Tab-separated table of C-alpha atoms and ligand atoms in Angstrom:
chain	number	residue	atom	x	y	z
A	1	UNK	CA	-4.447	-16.646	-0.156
A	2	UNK	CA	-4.925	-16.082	-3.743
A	3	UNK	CA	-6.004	-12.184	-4.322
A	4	UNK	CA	-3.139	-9.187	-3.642
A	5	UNK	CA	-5.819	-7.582	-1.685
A	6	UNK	CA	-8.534	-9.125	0.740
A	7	UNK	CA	-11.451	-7.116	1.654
A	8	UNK	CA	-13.752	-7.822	5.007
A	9	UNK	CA	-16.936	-6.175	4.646
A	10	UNK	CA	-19.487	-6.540	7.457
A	11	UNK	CA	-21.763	-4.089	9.798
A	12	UNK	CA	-20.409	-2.557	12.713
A	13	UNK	CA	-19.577	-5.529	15.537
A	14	UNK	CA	-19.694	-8.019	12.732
A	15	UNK	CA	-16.333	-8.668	13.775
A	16	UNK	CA	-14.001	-7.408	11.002
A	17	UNK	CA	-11.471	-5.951	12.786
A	18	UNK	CA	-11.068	-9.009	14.844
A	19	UNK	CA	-10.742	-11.462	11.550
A	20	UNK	CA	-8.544	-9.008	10.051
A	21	UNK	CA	-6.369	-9.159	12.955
A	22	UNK	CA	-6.168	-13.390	13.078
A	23	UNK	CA	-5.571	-13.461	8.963
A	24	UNK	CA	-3.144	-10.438	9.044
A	25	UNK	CA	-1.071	-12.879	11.731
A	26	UNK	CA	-1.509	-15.838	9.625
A	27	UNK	CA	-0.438	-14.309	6.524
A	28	UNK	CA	2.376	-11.621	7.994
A	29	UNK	CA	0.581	-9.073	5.547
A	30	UNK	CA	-0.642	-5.874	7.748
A	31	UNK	CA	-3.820	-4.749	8.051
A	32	UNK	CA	-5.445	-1.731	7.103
A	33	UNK	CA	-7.625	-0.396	8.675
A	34	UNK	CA	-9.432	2.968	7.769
A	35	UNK	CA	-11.299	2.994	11.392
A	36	UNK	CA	-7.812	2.708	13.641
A	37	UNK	CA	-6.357	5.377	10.919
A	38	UNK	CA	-9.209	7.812	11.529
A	39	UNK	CA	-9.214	7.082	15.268
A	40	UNK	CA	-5.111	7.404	15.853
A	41	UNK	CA	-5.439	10.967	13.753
A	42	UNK	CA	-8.659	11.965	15.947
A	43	UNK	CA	-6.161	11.459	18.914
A	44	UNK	CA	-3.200	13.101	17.642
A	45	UNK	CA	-5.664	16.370	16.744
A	46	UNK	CA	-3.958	16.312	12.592
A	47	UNK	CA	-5.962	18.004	9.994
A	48	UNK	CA	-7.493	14.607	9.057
A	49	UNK	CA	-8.547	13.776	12.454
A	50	UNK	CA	-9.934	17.299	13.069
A	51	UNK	CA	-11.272	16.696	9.635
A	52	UNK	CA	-13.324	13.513	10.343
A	53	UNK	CA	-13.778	13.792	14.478
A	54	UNK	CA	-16.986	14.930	13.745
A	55	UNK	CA	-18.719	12.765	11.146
A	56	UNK	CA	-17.101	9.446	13.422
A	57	UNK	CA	-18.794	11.063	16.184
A	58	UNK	CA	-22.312	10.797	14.948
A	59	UNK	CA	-22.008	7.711	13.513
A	60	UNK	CA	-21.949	8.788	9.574
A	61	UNK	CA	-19.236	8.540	6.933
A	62	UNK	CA	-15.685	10.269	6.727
A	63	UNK	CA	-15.886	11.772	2.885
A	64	UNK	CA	-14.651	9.345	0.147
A	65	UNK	CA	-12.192	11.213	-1.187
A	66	UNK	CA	-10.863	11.821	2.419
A	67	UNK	CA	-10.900	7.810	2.749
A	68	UNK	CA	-9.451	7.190	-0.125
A	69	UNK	CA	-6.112	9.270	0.151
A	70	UNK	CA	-5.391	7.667	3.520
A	71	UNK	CA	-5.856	4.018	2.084
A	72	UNK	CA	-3.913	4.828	-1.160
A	73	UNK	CA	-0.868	6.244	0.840
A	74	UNK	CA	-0.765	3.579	3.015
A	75	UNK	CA	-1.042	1.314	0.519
A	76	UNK	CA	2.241	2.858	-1.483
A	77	UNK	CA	4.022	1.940	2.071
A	78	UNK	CA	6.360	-1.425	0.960
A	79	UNK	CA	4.705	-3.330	3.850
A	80	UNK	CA	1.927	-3.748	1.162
A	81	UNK	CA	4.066	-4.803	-1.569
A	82	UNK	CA	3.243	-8.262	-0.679
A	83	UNK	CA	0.019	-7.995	-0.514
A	84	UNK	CA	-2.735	-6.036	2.165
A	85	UNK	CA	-5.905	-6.912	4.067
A	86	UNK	CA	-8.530	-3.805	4.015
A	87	UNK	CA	-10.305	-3.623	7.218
A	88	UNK	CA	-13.641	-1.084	7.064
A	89	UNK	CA	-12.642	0.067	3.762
A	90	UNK	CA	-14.141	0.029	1.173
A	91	UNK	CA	-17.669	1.245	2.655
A	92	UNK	CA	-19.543	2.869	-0.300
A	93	UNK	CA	-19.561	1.949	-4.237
A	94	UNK	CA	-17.503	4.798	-5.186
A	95	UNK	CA	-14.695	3.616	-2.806
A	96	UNK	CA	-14.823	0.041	-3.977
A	97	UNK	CA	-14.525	1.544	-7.537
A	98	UNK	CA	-11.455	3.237	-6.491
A	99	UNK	CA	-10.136	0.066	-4.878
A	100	UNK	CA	-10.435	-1.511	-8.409
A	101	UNK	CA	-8.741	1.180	-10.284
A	102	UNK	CA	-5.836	1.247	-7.623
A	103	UNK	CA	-5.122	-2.734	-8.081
A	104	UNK	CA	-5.829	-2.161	-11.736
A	105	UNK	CA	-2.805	0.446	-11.894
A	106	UNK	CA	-0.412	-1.200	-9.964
A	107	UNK	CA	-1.075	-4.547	-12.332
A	108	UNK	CA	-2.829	-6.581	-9.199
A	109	UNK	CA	-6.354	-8.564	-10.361
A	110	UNK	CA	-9.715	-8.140	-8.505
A	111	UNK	CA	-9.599	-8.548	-4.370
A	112	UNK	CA	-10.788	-11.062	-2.667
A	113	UNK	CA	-13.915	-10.721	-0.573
A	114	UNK	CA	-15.109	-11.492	2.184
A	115	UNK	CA	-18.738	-10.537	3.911
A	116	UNK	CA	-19.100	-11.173	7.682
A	117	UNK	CA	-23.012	-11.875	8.496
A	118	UNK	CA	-24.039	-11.106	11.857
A	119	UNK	CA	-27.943	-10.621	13.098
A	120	UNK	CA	-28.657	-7.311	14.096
A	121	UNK	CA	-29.618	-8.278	17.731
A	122	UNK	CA	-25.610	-9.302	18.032
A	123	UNK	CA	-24.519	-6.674	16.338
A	124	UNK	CA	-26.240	-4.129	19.038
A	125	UNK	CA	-24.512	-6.874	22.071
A	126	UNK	CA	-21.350	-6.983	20.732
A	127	UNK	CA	-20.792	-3.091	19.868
A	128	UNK	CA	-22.360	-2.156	23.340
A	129	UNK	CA	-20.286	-4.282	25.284
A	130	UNK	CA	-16.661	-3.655	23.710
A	131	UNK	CA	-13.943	-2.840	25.326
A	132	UNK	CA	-10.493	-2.105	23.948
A	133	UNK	CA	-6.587	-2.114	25.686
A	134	UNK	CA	-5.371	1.060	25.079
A	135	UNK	CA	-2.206	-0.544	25.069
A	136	UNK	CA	-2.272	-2.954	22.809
A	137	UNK	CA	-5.124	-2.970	21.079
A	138	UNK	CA	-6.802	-6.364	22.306
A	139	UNK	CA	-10.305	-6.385	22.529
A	140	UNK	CA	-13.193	-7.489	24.778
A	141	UNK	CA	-16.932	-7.653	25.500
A	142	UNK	CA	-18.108	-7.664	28.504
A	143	UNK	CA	-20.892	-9.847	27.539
A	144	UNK	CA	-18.973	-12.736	25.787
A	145	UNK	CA	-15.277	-12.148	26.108
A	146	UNK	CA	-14.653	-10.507	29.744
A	147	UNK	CA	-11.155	-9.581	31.271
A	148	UNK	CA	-10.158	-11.610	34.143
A	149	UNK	CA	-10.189	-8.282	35.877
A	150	UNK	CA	-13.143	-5.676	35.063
A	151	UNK	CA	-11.492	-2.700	32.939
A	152	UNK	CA	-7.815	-3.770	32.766
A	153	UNK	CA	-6.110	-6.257	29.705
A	154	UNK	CA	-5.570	-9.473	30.464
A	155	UNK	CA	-2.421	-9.243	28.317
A	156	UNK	CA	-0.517	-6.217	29.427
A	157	UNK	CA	-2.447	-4.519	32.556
A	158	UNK	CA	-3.648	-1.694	30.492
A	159	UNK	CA	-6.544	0.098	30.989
A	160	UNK	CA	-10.037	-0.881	28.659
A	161	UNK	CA	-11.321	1.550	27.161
A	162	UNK	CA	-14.473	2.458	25.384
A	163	UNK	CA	-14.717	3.801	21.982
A	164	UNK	CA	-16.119	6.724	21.056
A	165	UNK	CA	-18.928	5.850	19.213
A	166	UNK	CA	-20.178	2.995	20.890
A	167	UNK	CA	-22.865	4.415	22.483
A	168	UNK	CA	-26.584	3.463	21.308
A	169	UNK	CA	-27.395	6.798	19.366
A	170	UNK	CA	-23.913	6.985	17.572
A	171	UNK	CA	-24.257	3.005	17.303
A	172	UNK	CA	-28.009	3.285	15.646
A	173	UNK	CA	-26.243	5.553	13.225
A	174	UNK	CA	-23.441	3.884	11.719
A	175	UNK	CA	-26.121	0.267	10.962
A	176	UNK	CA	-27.887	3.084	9.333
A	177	UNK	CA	-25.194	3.905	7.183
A	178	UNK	CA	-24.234	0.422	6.909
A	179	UNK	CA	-27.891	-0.601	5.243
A	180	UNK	CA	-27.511	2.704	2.953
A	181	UNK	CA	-24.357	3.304	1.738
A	182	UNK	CA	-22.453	-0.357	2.701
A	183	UNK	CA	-24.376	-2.978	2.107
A	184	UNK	CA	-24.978	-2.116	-1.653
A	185	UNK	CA	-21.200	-3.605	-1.904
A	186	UNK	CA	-22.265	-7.134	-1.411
A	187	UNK	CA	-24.136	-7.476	-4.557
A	188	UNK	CA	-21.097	-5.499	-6.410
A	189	UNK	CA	-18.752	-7.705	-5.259
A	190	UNK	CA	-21.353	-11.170	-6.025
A	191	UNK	CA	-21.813	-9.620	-9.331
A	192	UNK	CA	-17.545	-9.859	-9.930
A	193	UNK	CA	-17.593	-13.418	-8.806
A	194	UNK	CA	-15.408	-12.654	-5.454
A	195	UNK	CA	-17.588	-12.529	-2.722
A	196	UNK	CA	-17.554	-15.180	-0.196
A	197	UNK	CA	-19.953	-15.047	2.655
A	198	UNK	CA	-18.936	-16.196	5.863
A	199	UNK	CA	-21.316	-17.283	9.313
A	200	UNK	CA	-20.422	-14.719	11.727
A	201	UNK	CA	-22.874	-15.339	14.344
A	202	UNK	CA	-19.848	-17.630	16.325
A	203	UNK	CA	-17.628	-17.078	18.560
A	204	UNK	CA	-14.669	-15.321	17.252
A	205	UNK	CA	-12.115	-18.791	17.194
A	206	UNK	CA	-14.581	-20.518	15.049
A	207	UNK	CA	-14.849	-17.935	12.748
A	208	UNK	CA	-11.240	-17.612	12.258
A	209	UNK	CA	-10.434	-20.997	12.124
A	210	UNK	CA	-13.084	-21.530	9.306
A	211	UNK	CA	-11.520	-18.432	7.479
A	212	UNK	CA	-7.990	-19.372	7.221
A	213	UNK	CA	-9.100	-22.934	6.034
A	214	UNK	CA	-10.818	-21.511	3.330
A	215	UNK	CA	-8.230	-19.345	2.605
A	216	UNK	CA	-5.716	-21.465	2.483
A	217	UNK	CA	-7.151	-23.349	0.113
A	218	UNK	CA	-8.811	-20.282	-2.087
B	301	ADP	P1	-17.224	-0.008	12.627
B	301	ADP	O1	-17.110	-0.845	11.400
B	301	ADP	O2	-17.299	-0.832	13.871
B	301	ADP	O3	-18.285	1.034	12.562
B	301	ADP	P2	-14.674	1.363	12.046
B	301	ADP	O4	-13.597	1.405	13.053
B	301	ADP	O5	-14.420	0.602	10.799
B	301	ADP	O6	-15.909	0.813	12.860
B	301	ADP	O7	-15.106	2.852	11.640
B	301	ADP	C1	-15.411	3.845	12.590
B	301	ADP	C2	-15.846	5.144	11.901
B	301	ADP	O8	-14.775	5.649	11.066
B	301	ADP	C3	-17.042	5.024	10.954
B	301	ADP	O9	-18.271	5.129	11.632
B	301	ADP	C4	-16.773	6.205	9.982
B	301	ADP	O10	-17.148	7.430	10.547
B	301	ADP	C5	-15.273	6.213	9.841
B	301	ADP	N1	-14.807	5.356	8.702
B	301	ADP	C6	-14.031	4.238	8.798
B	301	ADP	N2	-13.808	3.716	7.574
B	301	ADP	C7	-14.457	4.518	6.686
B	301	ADP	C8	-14.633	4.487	5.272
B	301	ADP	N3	-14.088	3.530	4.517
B	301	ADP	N4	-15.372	5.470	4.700
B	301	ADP	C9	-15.931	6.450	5.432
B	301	ADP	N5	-15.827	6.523	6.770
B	301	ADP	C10	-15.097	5.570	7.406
């Protein structure tokens, strides 16, 4: 892995989460990611998760400047110092610039990218059918990656769970915001050379193992 800092953009269920998991493994660098920050604050009822409860809810965009304090104070944590993978973040133009001017200060060069394209058909499968462990995080889909037993983890016994807004109006919402305010961040980051596009309509394995080959080698 070349780049301090590797980005996975992608629409909702393109599987970013899941890629950043497999890469953060491979690499022992964690994984940041803005969605499971927003979420864990949500539960634990802090400011910021009274904050953004409601724009997660329907499906539109926690405020930049909202984002962009949680992802530069976890980034200050030394766990980073090594380098980071950003998971969901950055999602609008104004957050990638400040992604830019954070590596820029701390002497790192331009992230890596990496842009996960699914068709929107999948998309709609995959975020309608997923199920995660609220023990340990795992996830499913009922319609390509079941549990052995419906509802419980495979792993650890614990109970699947939905999330919040995976249901078809909150779901219909965030592509929305996706094809307004996201995908505008492919052509900024094809424009700095260090975009790399990657087939995401596979299963999950493929994917992965394609994506540490290349980086391996990038
Ligand atoms: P997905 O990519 O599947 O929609 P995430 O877990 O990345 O899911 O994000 C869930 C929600 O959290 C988003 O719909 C949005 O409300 C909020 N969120 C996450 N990351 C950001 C971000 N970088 N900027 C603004 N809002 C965000």
């Amino acid at each position: 892995m070349r780049a301090h800092a590797l980005i996975f953009l992608g629409a909702p269920g393109a599987g970013k989460g899941t890629q950043a998991r497999e890469v953060a493994r491979h690499f022992t660098i964690p994984q940041v990611s803005t969605g499971d920050i927003l979420r864990e604050a949500v539960k634990r009822q802090t400011p910021l998760g009274l904050a953004a409860k409601a724009k997660m809810e329907a499906g539109a965009l926690v405020p930049d400047e909202v984002v962009c304090g949680i992802v530069e104070e976890r980034i200050d944590e030394t766990d980073c110092q090594k380098g980071f993978i950003l998971d969901g973040f950055p999602r609008t133009i104004a957050q990638a610039q400040f992604v830019d001017r954070m590596l820029q200060a701390k002497g790192r060069g331009l992230p890596q990218v990496l842009d996960i394209e699914v068709d929107e058909d999948l998309l709609l499968k995959r975020l309608t059918g997923r199920r995660t462990c609220s023990v340990c995080g795992e996830i499913y889909n009922v319609h390509f990656n079941p549990p052995k037993a419906e509802g419980i983890c495979d792993k650890d016994g614990g109970k699947l769970l939905y999330r919040a807004d995976d249901n078809e109006q909150t779901i219909r919402q965030r592509l929305e915001a996706y094809h307004k305010q996201t995908s505008a961040l492919i052509e900024f980051y094809r424009a700095q050379g260090v975009l790399h596009e990657v087939e995401g309509n596979n299963d999950p394995a493929a994917i992965a193992k394609g994506l540490l080959e290349f980086l391996s080698q990038a």
